Structure formats: structure tokens, C-alpha cells
mmCIF file of C-alpha atoms and ligand atoms in Angstrom:
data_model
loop_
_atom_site.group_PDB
_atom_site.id
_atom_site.type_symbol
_atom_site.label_atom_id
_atom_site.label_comp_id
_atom_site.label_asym_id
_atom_site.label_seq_id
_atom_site.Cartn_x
_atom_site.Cartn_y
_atom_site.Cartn_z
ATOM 1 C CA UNK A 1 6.788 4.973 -3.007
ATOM 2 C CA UNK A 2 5.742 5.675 -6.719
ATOM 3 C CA UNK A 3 2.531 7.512 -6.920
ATOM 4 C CA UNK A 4 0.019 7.262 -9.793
ATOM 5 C CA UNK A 5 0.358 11.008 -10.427
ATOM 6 C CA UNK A 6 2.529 13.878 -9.637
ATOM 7 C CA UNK A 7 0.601 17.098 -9.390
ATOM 8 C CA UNK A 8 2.170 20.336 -9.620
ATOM 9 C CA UNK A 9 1.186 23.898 -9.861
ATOM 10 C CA UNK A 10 1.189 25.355 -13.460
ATOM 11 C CA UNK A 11 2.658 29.131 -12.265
ATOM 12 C CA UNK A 12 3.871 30.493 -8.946
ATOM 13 C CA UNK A 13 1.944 31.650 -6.168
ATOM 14 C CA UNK A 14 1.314 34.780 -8.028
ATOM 15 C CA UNK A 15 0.649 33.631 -10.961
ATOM 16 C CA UNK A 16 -3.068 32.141 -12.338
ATOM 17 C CA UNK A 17 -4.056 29.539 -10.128
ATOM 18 C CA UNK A 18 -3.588 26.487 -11.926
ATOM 19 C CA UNK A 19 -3.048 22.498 -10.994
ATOM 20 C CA UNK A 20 -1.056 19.684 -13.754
ATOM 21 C CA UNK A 21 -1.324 16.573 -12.402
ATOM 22 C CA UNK A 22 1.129 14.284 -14.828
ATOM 23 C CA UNK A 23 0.540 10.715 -15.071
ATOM 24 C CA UNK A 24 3.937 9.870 -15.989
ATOM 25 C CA UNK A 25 3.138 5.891 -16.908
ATOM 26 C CA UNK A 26 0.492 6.984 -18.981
ATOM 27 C CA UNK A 27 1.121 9.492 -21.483
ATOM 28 C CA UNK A 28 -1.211 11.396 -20.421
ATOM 29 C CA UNK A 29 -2.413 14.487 -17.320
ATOM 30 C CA UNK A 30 -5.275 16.240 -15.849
ATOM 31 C CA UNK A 31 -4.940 20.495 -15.334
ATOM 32 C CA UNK A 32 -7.445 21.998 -12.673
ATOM 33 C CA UNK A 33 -8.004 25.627 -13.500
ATOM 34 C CA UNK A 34 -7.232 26.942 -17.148
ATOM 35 C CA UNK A 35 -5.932 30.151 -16.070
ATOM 36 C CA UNK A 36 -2.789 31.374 -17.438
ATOM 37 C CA UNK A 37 -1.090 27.773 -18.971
ATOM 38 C CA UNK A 38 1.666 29.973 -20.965
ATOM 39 C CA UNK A 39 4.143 27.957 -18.296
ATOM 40 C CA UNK A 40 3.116 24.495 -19.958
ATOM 41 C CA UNK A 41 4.723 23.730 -22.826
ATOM 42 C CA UNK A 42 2.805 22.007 -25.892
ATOM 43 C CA UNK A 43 4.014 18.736 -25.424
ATOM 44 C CA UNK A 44 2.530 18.832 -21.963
ATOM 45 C CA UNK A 45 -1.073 20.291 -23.113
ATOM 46 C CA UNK A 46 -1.313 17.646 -25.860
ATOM 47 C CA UNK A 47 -1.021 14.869 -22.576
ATOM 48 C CA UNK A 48 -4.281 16.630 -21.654
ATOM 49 C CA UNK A 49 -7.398 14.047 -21.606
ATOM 50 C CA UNK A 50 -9.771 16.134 -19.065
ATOM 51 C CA UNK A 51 -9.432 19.425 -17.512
ATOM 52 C CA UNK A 52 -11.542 20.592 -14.854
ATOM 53 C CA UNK A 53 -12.417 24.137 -13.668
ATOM 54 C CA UNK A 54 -13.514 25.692 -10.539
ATOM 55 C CA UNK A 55 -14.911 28.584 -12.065
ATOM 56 C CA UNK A 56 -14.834 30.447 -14.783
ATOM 57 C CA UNK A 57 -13.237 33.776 -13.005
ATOM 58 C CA UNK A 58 -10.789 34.790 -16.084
ATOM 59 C CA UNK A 59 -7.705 33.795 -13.909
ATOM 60 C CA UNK A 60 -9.248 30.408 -14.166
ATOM 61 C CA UNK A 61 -10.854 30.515 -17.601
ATOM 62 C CA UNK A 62 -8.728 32.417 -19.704
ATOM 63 C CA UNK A 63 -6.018 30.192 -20.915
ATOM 64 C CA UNK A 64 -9.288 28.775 -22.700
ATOM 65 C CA UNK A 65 -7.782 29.993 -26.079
ATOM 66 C CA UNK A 66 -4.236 28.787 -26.014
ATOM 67 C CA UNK A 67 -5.247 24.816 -25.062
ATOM 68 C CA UNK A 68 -7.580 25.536 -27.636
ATOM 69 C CA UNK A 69 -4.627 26.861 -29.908
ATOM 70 C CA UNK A 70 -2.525 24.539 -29.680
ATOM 71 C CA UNK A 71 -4.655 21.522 -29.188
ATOM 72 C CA UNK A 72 -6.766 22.291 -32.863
ATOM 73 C CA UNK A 73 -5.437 19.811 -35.504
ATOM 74 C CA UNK A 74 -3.651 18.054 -33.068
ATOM 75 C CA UNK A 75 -5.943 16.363 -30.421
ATOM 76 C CA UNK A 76 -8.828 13.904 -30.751
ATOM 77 C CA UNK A 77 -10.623 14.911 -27.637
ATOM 78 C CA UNK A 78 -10.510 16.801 -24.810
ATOM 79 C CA UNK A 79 -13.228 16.487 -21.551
ATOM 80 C CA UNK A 80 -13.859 19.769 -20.109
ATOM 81 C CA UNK A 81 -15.987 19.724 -16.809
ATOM 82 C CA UNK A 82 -17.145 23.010 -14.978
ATOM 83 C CA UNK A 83 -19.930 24.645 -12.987
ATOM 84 C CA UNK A 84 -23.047 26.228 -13.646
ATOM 85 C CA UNK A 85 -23.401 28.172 -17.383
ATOM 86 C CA UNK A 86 -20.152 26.024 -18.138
ATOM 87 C CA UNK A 87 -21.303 24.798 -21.517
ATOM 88 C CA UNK A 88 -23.131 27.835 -22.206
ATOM 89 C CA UNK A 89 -19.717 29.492 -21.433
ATOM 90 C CA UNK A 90 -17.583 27.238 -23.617
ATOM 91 C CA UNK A 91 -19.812 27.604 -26.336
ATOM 92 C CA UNK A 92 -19.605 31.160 -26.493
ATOM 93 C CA UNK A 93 -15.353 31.041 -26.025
ATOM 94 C CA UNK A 94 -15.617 28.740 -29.590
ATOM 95 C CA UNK A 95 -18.306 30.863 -30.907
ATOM 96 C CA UNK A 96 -16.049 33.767 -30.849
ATOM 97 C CA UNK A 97 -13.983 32.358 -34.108
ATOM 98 C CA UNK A 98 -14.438 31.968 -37.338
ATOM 99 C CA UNK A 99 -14.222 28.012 -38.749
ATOM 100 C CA UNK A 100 -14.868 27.974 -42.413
ATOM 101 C CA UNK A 101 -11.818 25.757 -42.811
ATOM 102 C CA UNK A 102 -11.339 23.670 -39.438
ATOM 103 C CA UNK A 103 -13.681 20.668 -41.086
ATOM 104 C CA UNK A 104 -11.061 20.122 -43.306
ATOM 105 C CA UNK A 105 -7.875 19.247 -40.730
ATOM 106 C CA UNK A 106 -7.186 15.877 -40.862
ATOM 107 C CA UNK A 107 -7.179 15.277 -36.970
ATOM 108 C CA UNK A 108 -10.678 16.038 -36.334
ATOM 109 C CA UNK A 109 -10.950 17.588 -32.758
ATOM 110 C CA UNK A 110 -13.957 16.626 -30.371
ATOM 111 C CA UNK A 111 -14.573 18.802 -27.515
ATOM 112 C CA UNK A 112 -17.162 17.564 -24.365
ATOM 113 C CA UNK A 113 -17.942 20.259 -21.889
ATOM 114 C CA UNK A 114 -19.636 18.667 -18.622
ATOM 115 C CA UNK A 115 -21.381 20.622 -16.318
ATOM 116 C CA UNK A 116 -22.436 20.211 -12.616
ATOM 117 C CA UNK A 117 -24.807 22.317 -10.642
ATOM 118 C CA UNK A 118 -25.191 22.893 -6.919
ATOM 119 C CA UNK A 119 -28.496 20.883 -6.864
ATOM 120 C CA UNK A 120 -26.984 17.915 -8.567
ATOM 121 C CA UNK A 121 -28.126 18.630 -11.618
ATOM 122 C CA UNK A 122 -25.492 17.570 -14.722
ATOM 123 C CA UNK A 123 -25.695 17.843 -18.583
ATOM 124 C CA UNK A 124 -22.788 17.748 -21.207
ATOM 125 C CA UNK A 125 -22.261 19.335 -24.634
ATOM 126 C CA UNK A 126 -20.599 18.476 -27.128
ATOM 127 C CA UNK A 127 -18.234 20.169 -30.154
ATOM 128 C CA UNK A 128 -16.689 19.210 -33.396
ATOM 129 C CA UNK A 129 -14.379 20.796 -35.854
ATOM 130 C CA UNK A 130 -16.494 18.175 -38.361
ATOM 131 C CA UNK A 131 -18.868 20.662 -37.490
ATOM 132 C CA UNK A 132 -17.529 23.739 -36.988
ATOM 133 C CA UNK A 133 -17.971 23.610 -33.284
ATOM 134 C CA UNK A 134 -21.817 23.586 -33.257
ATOM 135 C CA UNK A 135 -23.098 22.444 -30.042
ATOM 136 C CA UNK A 136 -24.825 19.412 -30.002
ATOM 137 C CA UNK A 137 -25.975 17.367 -26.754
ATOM 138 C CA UNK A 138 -22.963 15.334 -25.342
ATOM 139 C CA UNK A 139 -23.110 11.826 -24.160
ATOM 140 C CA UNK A 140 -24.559 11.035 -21.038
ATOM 141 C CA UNK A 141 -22.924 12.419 -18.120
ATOM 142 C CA UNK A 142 -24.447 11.369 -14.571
ATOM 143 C CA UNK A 143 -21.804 11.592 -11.574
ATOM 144 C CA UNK A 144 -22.119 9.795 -8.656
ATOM 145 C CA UNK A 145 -22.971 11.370 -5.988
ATOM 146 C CA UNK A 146 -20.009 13.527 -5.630
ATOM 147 C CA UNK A 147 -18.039 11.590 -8.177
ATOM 148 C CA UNK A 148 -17.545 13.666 -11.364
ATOM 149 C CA UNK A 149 -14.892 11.212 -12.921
ATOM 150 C CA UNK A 150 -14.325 7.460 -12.600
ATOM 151 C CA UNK A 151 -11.679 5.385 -13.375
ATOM 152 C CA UNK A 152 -10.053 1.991 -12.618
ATOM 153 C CA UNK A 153 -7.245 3.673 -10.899
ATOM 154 C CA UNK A 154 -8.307 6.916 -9.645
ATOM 155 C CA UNK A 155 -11.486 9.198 -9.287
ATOM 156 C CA UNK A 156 -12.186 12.874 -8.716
ATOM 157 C CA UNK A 157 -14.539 14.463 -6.749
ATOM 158 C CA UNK A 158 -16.032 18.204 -6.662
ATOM 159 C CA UNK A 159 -17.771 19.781 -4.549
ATOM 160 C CA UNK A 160 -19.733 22.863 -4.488
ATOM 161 C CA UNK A 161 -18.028 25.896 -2.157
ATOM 162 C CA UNK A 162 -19.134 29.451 -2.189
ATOM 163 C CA UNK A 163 -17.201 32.325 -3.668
ATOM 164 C CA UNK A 164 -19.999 34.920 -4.535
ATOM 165 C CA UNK A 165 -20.973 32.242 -7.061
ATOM 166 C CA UNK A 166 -20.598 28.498 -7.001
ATOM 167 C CA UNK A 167 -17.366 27.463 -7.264
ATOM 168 C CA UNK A 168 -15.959 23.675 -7.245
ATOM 169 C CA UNK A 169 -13.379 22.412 -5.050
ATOM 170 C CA UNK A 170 -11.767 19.099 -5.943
ATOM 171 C CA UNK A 171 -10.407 16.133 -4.583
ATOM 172 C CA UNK A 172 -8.297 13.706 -6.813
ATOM 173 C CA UNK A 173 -7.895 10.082 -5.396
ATOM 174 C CA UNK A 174 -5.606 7.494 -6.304
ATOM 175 C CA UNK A 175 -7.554 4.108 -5.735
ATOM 176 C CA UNK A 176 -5.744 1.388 -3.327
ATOM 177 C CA UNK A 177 -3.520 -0.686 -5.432
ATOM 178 C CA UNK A 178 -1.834 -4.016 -4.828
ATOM 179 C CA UNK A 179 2.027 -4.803 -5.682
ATOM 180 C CA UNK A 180 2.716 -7.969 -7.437
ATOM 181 C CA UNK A 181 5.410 -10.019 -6.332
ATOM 182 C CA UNK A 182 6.602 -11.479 -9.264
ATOM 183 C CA UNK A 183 9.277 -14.478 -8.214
ATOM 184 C CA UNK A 184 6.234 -15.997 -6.233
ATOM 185 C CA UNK A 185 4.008 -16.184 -9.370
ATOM 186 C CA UNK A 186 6.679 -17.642 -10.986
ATOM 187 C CA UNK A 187 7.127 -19.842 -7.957
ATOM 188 C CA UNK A 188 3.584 -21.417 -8.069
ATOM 189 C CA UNK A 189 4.692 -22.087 -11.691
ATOM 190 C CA UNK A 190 1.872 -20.367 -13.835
ATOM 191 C CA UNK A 191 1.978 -17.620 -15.791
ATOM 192 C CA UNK A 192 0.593 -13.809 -15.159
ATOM 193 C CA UNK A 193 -2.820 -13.714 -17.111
ATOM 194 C CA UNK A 194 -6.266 -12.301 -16.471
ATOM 195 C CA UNK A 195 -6.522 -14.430 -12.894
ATOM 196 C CA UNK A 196 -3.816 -11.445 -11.162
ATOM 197 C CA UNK A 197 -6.695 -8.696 -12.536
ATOM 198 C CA UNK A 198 -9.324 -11.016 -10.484
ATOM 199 C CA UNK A 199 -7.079 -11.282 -7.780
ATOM 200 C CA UNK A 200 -6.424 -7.749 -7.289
ATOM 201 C CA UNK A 201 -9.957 -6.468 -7.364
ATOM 202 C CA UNK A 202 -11.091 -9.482 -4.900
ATOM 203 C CA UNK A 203 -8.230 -8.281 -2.102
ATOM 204 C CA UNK A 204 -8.782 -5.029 -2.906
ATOM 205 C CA UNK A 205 -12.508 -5.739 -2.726
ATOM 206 C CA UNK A 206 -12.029 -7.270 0.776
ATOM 207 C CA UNK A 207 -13.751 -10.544 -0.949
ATOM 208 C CA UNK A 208 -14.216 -13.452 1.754
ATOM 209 C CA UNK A 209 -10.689 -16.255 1.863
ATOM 210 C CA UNK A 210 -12.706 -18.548 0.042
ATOM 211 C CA UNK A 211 -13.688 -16.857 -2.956
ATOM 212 C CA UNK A 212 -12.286 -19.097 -5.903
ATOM 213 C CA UNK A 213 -10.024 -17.690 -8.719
ATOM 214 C CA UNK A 214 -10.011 -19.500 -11.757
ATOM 215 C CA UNK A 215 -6.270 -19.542 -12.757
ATOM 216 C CA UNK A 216 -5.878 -19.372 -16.577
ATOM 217 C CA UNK A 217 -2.567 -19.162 -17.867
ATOM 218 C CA UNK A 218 -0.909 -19.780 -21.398
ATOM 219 C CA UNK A 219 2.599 -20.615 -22.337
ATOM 220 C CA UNK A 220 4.290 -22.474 -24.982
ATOM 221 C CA UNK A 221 2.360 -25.491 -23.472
ATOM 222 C CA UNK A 222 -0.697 -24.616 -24.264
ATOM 223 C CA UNK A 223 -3.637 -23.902 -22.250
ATOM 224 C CA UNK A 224 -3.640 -24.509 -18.302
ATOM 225 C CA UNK A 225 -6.259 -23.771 -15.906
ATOM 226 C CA UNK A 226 -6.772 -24.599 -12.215
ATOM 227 C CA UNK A 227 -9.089 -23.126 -9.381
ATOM 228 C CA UNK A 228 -7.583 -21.590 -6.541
ATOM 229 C CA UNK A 229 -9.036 -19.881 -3.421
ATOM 230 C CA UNK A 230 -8.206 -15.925 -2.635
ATOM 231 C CA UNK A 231 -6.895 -17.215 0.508
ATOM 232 C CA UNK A 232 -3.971 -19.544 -1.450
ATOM 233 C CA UNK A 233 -2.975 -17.011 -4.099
ATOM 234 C CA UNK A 234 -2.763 -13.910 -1.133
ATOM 235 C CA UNK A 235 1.028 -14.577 -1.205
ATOM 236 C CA UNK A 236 1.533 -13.426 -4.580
ATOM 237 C CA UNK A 237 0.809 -10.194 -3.292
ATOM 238 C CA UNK A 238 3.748 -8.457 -1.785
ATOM 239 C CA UNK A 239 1.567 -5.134 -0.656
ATOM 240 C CA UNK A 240 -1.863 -3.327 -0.847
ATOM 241 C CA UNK A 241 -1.012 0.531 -1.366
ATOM 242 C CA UNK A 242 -3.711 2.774 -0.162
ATOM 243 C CA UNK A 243 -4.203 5.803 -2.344
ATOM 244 C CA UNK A 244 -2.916 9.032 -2.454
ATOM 245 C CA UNK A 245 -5.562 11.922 -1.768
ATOM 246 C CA UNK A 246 -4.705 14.880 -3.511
ATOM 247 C CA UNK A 247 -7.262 18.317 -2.446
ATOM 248 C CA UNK A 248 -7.627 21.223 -4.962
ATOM 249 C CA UNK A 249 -9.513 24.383 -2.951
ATOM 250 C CA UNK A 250 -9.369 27.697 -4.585
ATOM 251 C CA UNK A 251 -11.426 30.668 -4.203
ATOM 252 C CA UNK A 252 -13.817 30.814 -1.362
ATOM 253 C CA UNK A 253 -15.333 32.762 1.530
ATOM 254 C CA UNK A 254 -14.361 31.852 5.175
ATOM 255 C CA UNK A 255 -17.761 29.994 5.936
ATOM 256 C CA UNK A 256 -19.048 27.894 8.529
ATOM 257 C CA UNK A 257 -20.781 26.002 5.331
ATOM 258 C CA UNK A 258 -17.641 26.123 3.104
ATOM 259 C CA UNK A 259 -15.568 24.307 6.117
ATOM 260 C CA UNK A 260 -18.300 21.621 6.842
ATOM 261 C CA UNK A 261 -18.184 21.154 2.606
ATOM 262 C CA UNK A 262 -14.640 20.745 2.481
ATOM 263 C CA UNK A 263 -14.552 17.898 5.215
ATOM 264 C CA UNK A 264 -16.864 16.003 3.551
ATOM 265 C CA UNK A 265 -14.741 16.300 0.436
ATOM 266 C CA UNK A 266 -11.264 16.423 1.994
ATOM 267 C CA UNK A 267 -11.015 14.747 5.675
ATOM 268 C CA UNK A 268 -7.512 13.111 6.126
ATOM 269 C CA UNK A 269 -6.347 14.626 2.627
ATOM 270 C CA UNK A 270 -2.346 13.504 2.199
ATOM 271 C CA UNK A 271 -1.661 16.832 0.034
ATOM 272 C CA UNK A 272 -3.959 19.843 -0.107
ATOM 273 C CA UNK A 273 -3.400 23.409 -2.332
ATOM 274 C CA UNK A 274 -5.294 25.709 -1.039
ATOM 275 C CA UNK A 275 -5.746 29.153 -1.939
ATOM 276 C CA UNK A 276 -4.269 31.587 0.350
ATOM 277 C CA UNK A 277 -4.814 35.172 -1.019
ATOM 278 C CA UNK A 278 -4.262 37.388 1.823
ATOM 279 C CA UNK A 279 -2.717 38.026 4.827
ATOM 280 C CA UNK A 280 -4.792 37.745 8.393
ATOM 281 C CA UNK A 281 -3.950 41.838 8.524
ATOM 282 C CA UNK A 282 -5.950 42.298 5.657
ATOM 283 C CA UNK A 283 -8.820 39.612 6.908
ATOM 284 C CA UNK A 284 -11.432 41.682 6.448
ATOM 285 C CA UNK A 285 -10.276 42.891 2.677
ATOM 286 C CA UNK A 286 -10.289 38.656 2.327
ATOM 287 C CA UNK A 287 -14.133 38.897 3.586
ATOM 288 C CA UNK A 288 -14.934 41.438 0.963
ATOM 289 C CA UNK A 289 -13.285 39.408 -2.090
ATOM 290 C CA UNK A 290 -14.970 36.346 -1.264
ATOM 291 C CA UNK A 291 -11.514 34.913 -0.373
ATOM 292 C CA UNK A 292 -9.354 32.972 2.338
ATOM 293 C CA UNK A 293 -6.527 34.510 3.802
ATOM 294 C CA UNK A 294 -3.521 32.337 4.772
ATOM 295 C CA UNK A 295 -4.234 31.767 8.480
ATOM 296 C CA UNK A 296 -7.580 30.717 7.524
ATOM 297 C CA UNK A 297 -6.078 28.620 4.868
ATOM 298 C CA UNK A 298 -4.123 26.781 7.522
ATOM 299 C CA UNK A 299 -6.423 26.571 9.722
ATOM 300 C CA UNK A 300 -9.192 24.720 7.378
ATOM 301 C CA UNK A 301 -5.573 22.189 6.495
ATOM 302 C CA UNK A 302 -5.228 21.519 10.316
ATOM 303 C CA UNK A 303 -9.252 20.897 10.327
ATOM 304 C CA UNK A 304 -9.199 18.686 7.533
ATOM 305 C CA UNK A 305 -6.216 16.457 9.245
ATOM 306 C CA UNK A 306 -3.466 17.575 5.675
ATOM 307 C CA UNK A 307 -0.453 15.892 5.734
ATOM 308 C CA UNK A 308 1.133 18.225 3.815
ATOM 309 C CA UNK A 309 -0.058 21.932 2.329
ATOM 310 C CA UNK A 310 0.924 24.081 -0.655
ATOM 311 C CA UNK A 311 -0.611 27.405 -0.063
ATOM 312 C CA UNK A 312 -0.878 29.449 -3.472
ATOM 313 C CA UNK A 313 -2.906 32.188 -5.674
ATOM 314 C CA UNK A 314 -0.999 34.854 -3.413
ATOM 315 C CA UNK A 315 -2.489 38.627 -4.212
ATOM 316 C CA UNK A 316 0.024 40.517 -5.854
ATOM 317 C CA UNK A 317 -0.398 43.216 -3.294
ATOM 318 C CA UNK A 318 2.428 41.174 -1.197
ATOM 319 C CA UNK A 319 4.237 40.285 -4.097
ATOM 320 C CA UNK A 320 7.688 39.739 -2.813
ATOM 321 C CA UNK A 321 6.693 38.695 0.122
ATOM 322 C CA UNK A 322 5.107 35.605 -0.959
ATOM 323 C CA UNK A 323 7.395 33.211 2.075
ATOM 324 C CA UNK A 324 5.758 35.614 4.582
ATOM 325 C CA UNK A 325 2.307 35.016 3.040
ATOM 326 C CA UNK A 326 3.110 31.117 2.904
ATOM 327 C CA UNK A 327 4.380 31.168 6.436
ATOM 328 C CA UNK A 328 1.463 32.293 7.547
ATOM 329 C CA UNK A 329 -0.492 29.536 6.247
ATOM 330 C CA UNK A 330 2.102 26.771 7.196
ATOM 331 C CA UNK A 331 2.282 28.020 11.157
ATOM 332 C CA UNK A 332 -2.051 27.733 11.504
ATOM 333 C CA UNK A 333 -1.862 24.530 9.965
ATOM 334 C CA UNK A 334 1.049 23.328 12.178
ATOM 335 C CA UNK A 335 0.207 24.960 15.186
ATOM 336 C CA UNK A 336 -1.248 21.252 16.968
ATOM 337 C CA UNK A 337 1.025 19.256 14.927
ATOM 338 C CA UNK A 338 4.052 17.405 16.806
HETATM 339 ZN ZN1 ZN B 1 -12.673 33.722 -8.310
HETATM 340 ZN ZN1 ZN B 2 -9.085 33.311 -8.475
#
């Protein structure tokens, strides 16, 4: 089965937490984290439309500069979304240049840094290189709910988890899609047009049989149109595809509260990454750093009901032993699994 998106992590489980998720149809990807992003290659920054970040620890924050770099006279726009102080942060990572000439380059790059706050609260700012990246106030920006993105085909969510500080964990979700089956559209003898879009969202809706489609089609004919009910075009669909649920959880403390936030955000999640920094040995070292270790890491998976688990941002203090560190998380979270 295709998927909408293939996510992946940017560096090892050592390196700077960091998620690409490439959606190959489309020209175009989503990154989670903007650590280090010296292991993605230009071509694959420029796909870039939004980027969203958990934090702004440096080994989530840093690689800042180098989309920045090679984005500049390049890019139209890039959506940047974030926690608390985010804009206030970005501002000051752009303030930190000089710009007497970038109002001159002939691809004129917008930047729109979105922020969310633990009490719901959201604002967005916004920055030109018309303007030498003076903030100005964005365009509206109101999630829903937990919603911070919305599109026909996928959303993500964040929610708040706590790390010392607020930190957002994320949940990207492929919306149920329907496959066409195209010999039995050709079989009722019309033509594809904007009925199939009607058709799809009213299945996919769970509209009532009856519901009527008006069935426009062109061809070198001319204009046809007929009505037809939901329940006498179903055929043409060969199958409704639920959609993937992809979970994004890095740094956070081993809380009753950061558990019950994650299964609101994550319950029956097909893939998860989730940070796994130390080992259960060093638990209470994990306690002090605000972080997970890998048995807790797998534990929170089997909680949550993953399917499947990639367990990463790894403290180097067990570097070379990072399949010991991953084992660890893989036998909590398979421990009731047949
Ligand atoms: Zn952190
Ligand atoms: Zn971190």
C-alpha cells in the first residue's frame, strides 16, 4: 500500500533529533525538529513547505541557519510553527545578520513563524527579505483544537508535553482516502470530472445512500450531465484507505500527565519515534534530564497500542551501543504483543 508520505529520520540515533517526512507525489516535505539537517541535501530542504519544532533546545533549533542558508534566494516561503517565545526566538536567529542587500534577490523569501502556547493561545509573525526580515504580524493563525495544520489530505496535531519547559509532541495523519476504479467509470460511460471529488468526500463523509451527485462530464461531445445517487456510483470505488498515523515524541519527563497527553494525541498510532535517551540503569540520570529512557519509551508505545516503533535521540554516553539501547525499547513495547 502507497502511503501519502514516507517519514524518515534526518541523522542516526545519535545524531540531532530530527523527522523528514517526503511527500514523494508532491514535490514537496515536512521536517520536525531543525536540529542538525547537514544530512539533507539542498534539493531536499528546498521541498520544505512547513517545518515544525518541538522546542527550541539547540539540538532542535540549531540547523536554523543552514535552511535559512540555503533556502535565501531560493524559496518563496517557508511556515515555521513552534512553542512558546517561538517568534520572539526566530526573530532574534534573523536579527543576528546583516541584510543591506537581501531586498534586492530576485526570489523574494517570506518567512511565517506560528506559535502555540500551553493555554491555547496562538499568534504568527511574519518576515520578508522585501523587508529585510522586519517582523510584522503574520496572517491569522487559529488551530483547532489540537489541530495546528490542515489539509485536504492530511493534518498534524501537537500537543503540549513537559520537558522542564513546554515542549510539543506531534502527530501527523494521513486522512482516509478512497481508490478509484477506473474501468468502472469508464464502464458507466462518463468521464472523470468534478462529480469523483463529490463522490469521494460524500463516502468518505459517511453521507446517507441517497445523497444525489450531479454527474458532469465533458468530452468531445460536449456537455453531459445526469443525477445519480451515492448509493449507484459506490461501485466506482474500488477501496476506502484509512490513514496512516504517524507520532513524533521527543524530549520529555516520565509523567503520569505526559502519558495521559500522549494518548489523547497518539492512541492506536501505526508508527511512533520516540525519544529514547537512556538506558533503565541510568533511570534516575533520565529523571534528572527531563528525559525518557528506553524501557519507558516502550512502555508509553505498548500504552499507546504502536504498531510499529523507532526509538532514537540515543545519549552519546552509550554510543556504540545504540542496538542495546534500541533493544531495550523494542522488548517493553513488545512484551504483551503476540
Ligand atoms: Zn530538550
Ligand atoms: Zn533533545
Amino acid at each position: 500500500m502507497t502511503h501519502l508520505f514516507e517519514p524518515r529520520l534526518v541523522n542516526d540515533a545519535f545524531g540531532d533529533p530530527g523527522l523528514y517526512c517526503d511527500f514523494r507525489d508532491e514535490r514537496r516535505a515536512l521536517l520536525f525538529d531543525l536540529g542538525d539537517i547537514a544530512a539533507l541535501p539542498p534539493r531536499k530542504l528546498l521541498r520544505l513547505s512547513h517545518v515544525f519544532v518541538t522546542h527550541a533546545h539547540m539540538d532542535h533549533f540549531a540547523g536554523f541557519d543552514q535552511l535559512l542558508r540555503v533556502v535565501l534566494g531560493r524559496k518563496e516561503r517557508i511556515v515555521l510553527t513552534g512553542g512558546p517565545g517561538f517568534a520572539d526566538q526566530v526573530e532574534h536567529k534573523l536579527s543576528a545578520y546583516s541584510w543591506n542587500v537581501v531586498h534586492r534577490y530576485d526570489v523574494a523569501l517570506d518567512i511565517e513563524a506560528r506559535e502555540v502556547s500551553p493555554d491555547g493561545g496562538a499568534q504568527s509573525a511574519a518576515f520578508s527579505s522585501r523587508s529585510r526580515f522586519e517582523r510584522r504580524e503574520g496572517p491569522a493563525f487559529a488551530p483547532n483544537g489540537d489541530v495546528l495544520h490542515d489539509e485536504s489530505t492530511f493534518r498534524v496535531r501537537g500537543r503540549f508535553v513537559d520537558h522542564g519547559i513546554p515542549c510539543l509532541a506531534y502527530a501527523i495523519e494521513e486522512k482516509a482516502h478512497v481508490k478509484m476504479a477506473r474501468d468502472r467509470i469508464d464502464a458507466l460511460g462518463v468521464s472523470p470530472g468534478p462529480w469523483l471529488r463529490e463522490l469521494k468526500q460524500a463516502v468518505l463523509g459517511g453521507a446517507p445512500d441517497s445523497t444525489p451527485i450531479e454527474v458532469h462530464w465533458r468530452d468531445r461531445d460536449g456537455a453531459h450531465a445526469m443525477t445519480r445517487t451515492v448509493a449507484q456510483l459506490r461501485h466506482v470505488i474500488l477501496e476506502v484507505v484509512a490513514g496512516r498515523r504517524v507520532g513524533y515524541v521527543t524530549d520529555l519527563r516520565h509523567t503520569p500527565e505526559n502519558i495521559a497527553t500522549l494518548a489523547a494525541l497518539l492512541q492506536g498510532v501505526d508508527l511512533l519515534f520516540i525519544e529514547s535517551v537512556f538506558m533503565d540503569a541510568d533511570a534516575a540520570h533520565g529523571e534528572r534530564k527531563s528525559h525518557l529512557t528506553a524501557r519507558q519509551a516502550g512502555t508509553i508505545a505498548r500504552g499507546l497500542g504502536a504498531r510499529a516503533i523507532v526509538p532514537f535521540h540515543h545519549s552519546p554516553r552509550y554510543e556504540g551501543r545504540g542496538e542495546e539501547v534500541a533493544a531495550e525499547a523494542l522488548a517493553a513495547w513488545s512484551l504483551t504483543r503476540s
